[in-house]
XYZ file of C-alpha atoms in Angstrom:
308
model
C 0.000 0.000 0.000
C 1.460 3.317 -1.040
C 1.714 6.002 1.593
C 0.658 8.775 -0.779
C -2.906 10.044 -1.158
C -5.302 8.354 -3.552
C -6.973 11.103 -5.558
C -8.116 13.798 -3.138
C -8.483 11.331 -0.259
C -6.089 10.444 2.523
C -5.061 6.800 2.774
C -5.595 6.955 6.523
C -8.956 5.559 7.576
C -8.392 6.315 11.234
C -11.410 7.655 13.080
C -11.847 11.433 12.791
C -8.809 11.735 10.510
C -10.093 10.442 7.174
C -10.695 12.967 4.401
C -12.918 10.389 2.716
C -15.282 10.414 5.699
C -15.216 14.203 5.977
C -16.077 14.586 2.305
C -18.877 12.014 2.526
C -20.393 13.826 5.492
C -19.988 17.172 3.784
C -21.904 15.849 0.787
C -24.644 14.439 3.037
C -23.863 10.811 2.173
C -24.685 8.553 5.117
C -24.593 5.230 3.276
C -21.341 4.739 1.363
C -19.156 2.143 -0.284
C -16.288 0.842 1.814
C -13.182 2.534 0.347
C -10.966 -0.471 0.891
C -8.043 0.891 -1.112
C -7.667 3.739 1.382
C -6.684 1.550 4.328
C -3.030 1.966 5.224
C -0.727 -0.701 6.609
C -1.049 1.062 9.961
C -4.828 0.561 9.726
C -4.404 -3.161 9.028
C -1.885 -3.350 11.867
C -4.479 -1.940 14.254
C -6.956 -4.662 13.185
C -4.259 -7.321 13.566
C -3.376 -6.231 17.098
C -7.008 -5.921 18.168
C -7.942 -9.333 16.796
C -4.914 -11.172 18.183
C -5.350 -9.958 21.734
C -9.120 -10.624 21.732
C -8.886 -14.278 20.641
C -8.045 -15.713 24.081
C -10.592 -13.396 25.711
C -13.340 -14.607 23.394
C -12.459 -18.235 24.091
C -12.714 -17.600 27.811
C -15.632 -15.161 28.138
C -17.761 -15.106 24.968
C -20.975 -17.096 24.591
C -21.097 -20.101 22.277
C -23.260 -18.330 19.676
C -20.589 -15.661 19.203
C -17.803 -18.223 18.908
C -19.743 -20.148 16.285
C -20.564 -16.920 14.487
C -17.055 -15.547 14.254
C -15.909 -18.906 12.894
C -18.700 -18.790 10.283
C -17.611 -15.347 9.044
C -14.051 -16.526 8.202
C -12.578 -13.152 9.168
C -8.937 -12.579 8.283
C -7.090 -11.933 11.561
C -4.417 -9.928 9.733
C -6.411 -7.641 7.448
C -9.443 -5.386 7.838
C -12.335 -7.312 6.292
C -14.036 -6.337 3.085
C -17.719 -5.912 3.918
C -18.716 -7.637 0.689
C -16.842 -10.734 1.917
C -18.497 -10.500 5.336
C -21.910 -10.338 3.653
C -21.100 -13.339 1.468
C -20.855 -15.494 4.604
C -23.459 -13.659 6.700
C -26.472 -13.244 4.426
C -27.161 -16.943 3.744
C -27.343 -17.603 7.484
C -29.890 -15.004 8.645
C -30.508 -12.564 5.787
C -28.519 -9.835 7.548
C -25.973 -7.692 5.728
C -23.486 -5.067 6.791
C -24.099 -1.609 5.307
C -21.214 0.876 5.314
C -21.914 4.323 6.799
C -19.950 7.548 7.024
C -20.731 8.241 10.677
C -23.538 8.705 13.182
C -26.847 7.116 12.198
C -29.981 8.795 13.625
C -31.991 6.500 15.868
C -34.972 5.750 13.649
C -32.778 5.173 10.609
C -30.603 2.775 12.613
C -33.546 0.832 14.016
C -35.251 0.719 10.617
C -32.084 -0.776 9.126
C -32.323 -3.590 11.688
C -35.938 -4.169 10.672
C -34.700 -4.575 7.100
C -31.866 -6.916 8.212
C -29.145 -4.380 7.495
C -26.526 -3.351 10.028
C -25.021 0.153 9.702
C -21.288 -0.480 9.839
C -18.488 1.980 10.514
C -15.562 1.722 8.086
C -12.931 3.665 10.047
C -10.609 2.044 12.584
C -8.908 3.333 15.711
C -5.223 4.169 15.711
C -2.835 1.286 16.339
C -1.304 3.171 19.286
C -4.711 3.824 20.895
C -6.378 0.440 21.001
C -8.040 0.442 24.397
C -10.773 3.039 24.303
C -12.756 4.722 21.586
C -15.843 6.825 22.396
C -17.470 6.031 19.052
C -17.764 2.738 17.122
C -15.158 1.616 14.606
C -15.008 -1.305 12.184
C -13.509 -3.626 14.801
C -16.364 -2.951 17.217
C -18.979 -3.341 14.497
C -17.625 -6.316 12.535
C -15.799 -8.301 15.234
C -18.143 -7.279 18.062
C -21.637 -7.080 16.559
C -21.714 -9.031 13.326
C -20.831 -12.531 14.643
C -24.017 -12.359 16.711
C -25.999 -11.625 13.536
C -25.205 -15.138 12.296
C -27.499 -16.578 14.982
C -31.092 -16.889 13.782
C -32.737 -16.284 17.149
C -30.608 -13.254 17.912
C -31.200 -11.889 14.408
C -34.957 -12.208 14.849
C -34.766 -10.270 18.111
C -32.932 -7.454 16.295
C -35.556 -7.355 13.544
C -38.302 -7.298 16.159
C -36.559 -4.401 17.913
C -36.494 -2.496 14.643
C -40.219 -3.039 14.303
C -40.690 -1.389 17.696
C -39.268 1.840 16.284
C -41.986 1.815 13.622
C -44.608 1.325 16.293
C -43.236 4.315 18.221
C -43.269 6.528 15.110
C -46.831 5.475 14.271
C -48.044 6.256 17.788
C -46.270 9.625 17.724
C -47.873 10.524 14.390
C -51.271 10.271 16.060
C -50.417 12.575 18.977
C -51.716 16.106 18.691
C -49.514 19.003 19.647
C -45.802 19.225 18.787
C -44.681 19.574 22.419
C -46.638 16.526 23.567
C -45.379 14.544 20.585
C -41.780 15.558 21.266
C -42.077 14.654 24.963
C -43.467 11.232 24.077
C -40.758 10.484 21.534
C -37.955 11.719 23.780
C -39.045 9.302 26.481
C -39.519 6.367 24.104
C -36.181 6.917 22.340
C -34.437 7.058 25.725
C -36.156 3.813 26.782
C -35.170 2.063 23.543
C -31.582 3.309 23.765
C -31.284 2.015 27.325
C -32.747 -1.351 26.370
C -30.328 -1.648 23.441
C -27.405 -0.658 25.672
C -28.114 -3.157 28.435
C -28.896 -6.045 26.059
C -27.331 -5.783 22.596
C -24.264 -3.778 23.666
C -23.567 -4.949 27.235
C -25.643 -8.053 27.777
C -24.678 -11.199 29.677
C -26.233 -14.634 29.179
C -26.479 -17.710 31.342
C -24.886 -20.830 29.918
C -24.127 -24.385 30.934
C -20.661 -23.196 31.967
C -21.767 -20.051 33.796
C -22.128 -16.435 32.726
C -20.926 -15.530 29.265
C -20.847 -12.306 27.258
C -23.045 -11.653 24.231
C -23.083 -7.828 24.257
C -20.994 -6.297 21.480
C -19.555 -3.495 23.588
C -18.016 -6.143 25.804
C -17.029 -8.489 22.969
C -14.908 -5.761 21.365
C -13.242 -4.533 24.588
C -10.085 -6.289 25.749
C -10.318 -4.955 29.297
C -14.035 -4.843 29.914
C -14.928 -8.320 28.693
C -12.957 -9.819 31.609
C -14.088 -7.122 34.026
C -17.736 -7.840 33.216
C -17.456 -11.478 34.238
C -14.850 -11.439 37.002
C -14.809 -8.051 38.769
C -16.464 -8.376 42.211
C -17.674 -4.773 42.156
C -19.831 -5.236 39.043
C -23.530 -5.648 39.834
C -25.047 -8.439 37.730
C -28.785 -9.066 37.892
C -31.429 -10.966 35.934
C -32.901 -8.417 33.565
C -36.105 -6.645 34.497
C -37.561 -4.516 31.731
C -38.862 -1.826 34.092
C -35.402 -1.464 35.578
C -33.479 -1.424 32.300
C -35.600 1.253 30.607
C -35.343 3.561 33.641
C -31.629 3.045 34.257
C -29.227 5.676 32.948
C -25.740 4.788 31.752
C -22.448 6.500 30.984
C -20.121 5.484 28.167
C -16.730 6.699 29.412
C -15.936 3.988 31.980
C -16.422 0.290 32.618
C -20.056 -0.501 33.300
C -20.900 -0.999 36.990
C -24.288 -2.623 36.292
C -25.036 -5.438 33.847
C -28.155 -7.471 33.130
C -28.462 -11.181 32.394
C -30.801 -12.912 29.914
C -31.499 -16.627 29.868
C -31.491 -17.091 26.082
C -32.188 -15.289 22.821
C -35.777 -16.522 23.022
C -35.896 -14.678 26.342
C -34.445 -11.590 24.636
C -37.087 -11.793 21.906
C -39.845 -11.986 24.515
C -38.433 -8.888 26.197
C -38.636 -6.991 22.899
C -42.253 -8.105 22.564
C -42.888 -6.817 26.079
C -41.165 -3.541 25.225
C -43.564 -2.969 22.333
C -46.585 -3.959 24.461
C -45.540 -1.404 27.067
C -45.038 1.180 24.343
C -48.606 0.668 23.118
C -49.909 0.824 26.702
C -48.147 4.153 27.358
C -45.649 2.710 29.857
C -42.668 4.196 28.006
C -44.102 7.710 27.840
C -42.469 8.956 31.035
C -39.346 6.966 31.786
C -36.810 8.305 34.251
C -34.841 11.324 32.976
C -31.070 11.265 32.573
C -28.623 9.560 30.278
C -28.677 9.067 27.426
C -29.660 12.514 26.249
C -31.849 12.484 23.140
C -30.457 14.823 20.513
C -32.380 16.768 17.903
C -31.175 14.506 15.102
C -32.647 11.423 16.776
C -35.918 13.189 17.525
C -36.253 14.474 13.962
C -35.583 11.006 12.579
C -38.719 9.719 14.336
C -40.816 12.793 13.584
C -40.103 12.464 9.862
C -39.946 8.693 9.694
C -41.002 6.937 6.507
C -43.368 4.228 7.673
C -43.581 2.080 4.564
């Protein structure tokens, strides 16, 4: 790989440093093609280091569905994957596909992608000298953390069902009179859905025949926190209760002090069903305030949702 620029783009695909990403955002392009030729050897080195140090952690702490899934994807441990290759292995299993994006995906758009069996996937990667913490997703988090779980049919169905909940929320909001009342309702529902996603899809634990195992992608892509989640005595681990999860705030800049446990992906699916039932009954209309904050972009995405 040459170290010079390709066209007007930088070869570096490091988060927040890529001219390709800046130009895509400037042109308003959310969904993009993965510019594979722009990855530098330093970018591939970051993937290599991340993957190599996670392998023993996955063997020790990850749930069996993840381990089967990452084997099914045939990821190259030495090179950043091409998303078209990932999709070639993934789609026949559950119908899911990765879909490259240039950055932040507004809430409704993200959830609607899940409903359509598409996963918005970041194409940038963290710097090879800053592997431990990244405040926003990168391709290692998305492809090595999330996507192996998408190979499991029961987990995939739970994701699709969660995406359908976003449509239900937008439909209910469309029938509410008064912009302030509508905005209050959506702010509460979006916060509830974000918390549910955080405590299940991102940071969930699952019971197994050999004890607690990790299935949450935020843990599966974190070298330090995956062990901390299972072994640290100060972490609170409780069987999930929907009313607790949707009212529990969280912060992203430290290891999580509170984690919830599901029994199976059938259990997770039933929780998503319950979430939608509560939404229809008005039980998500006034969840506890606090983190995460709902930004204007997320709110607008629901207010102007296309409900086809």
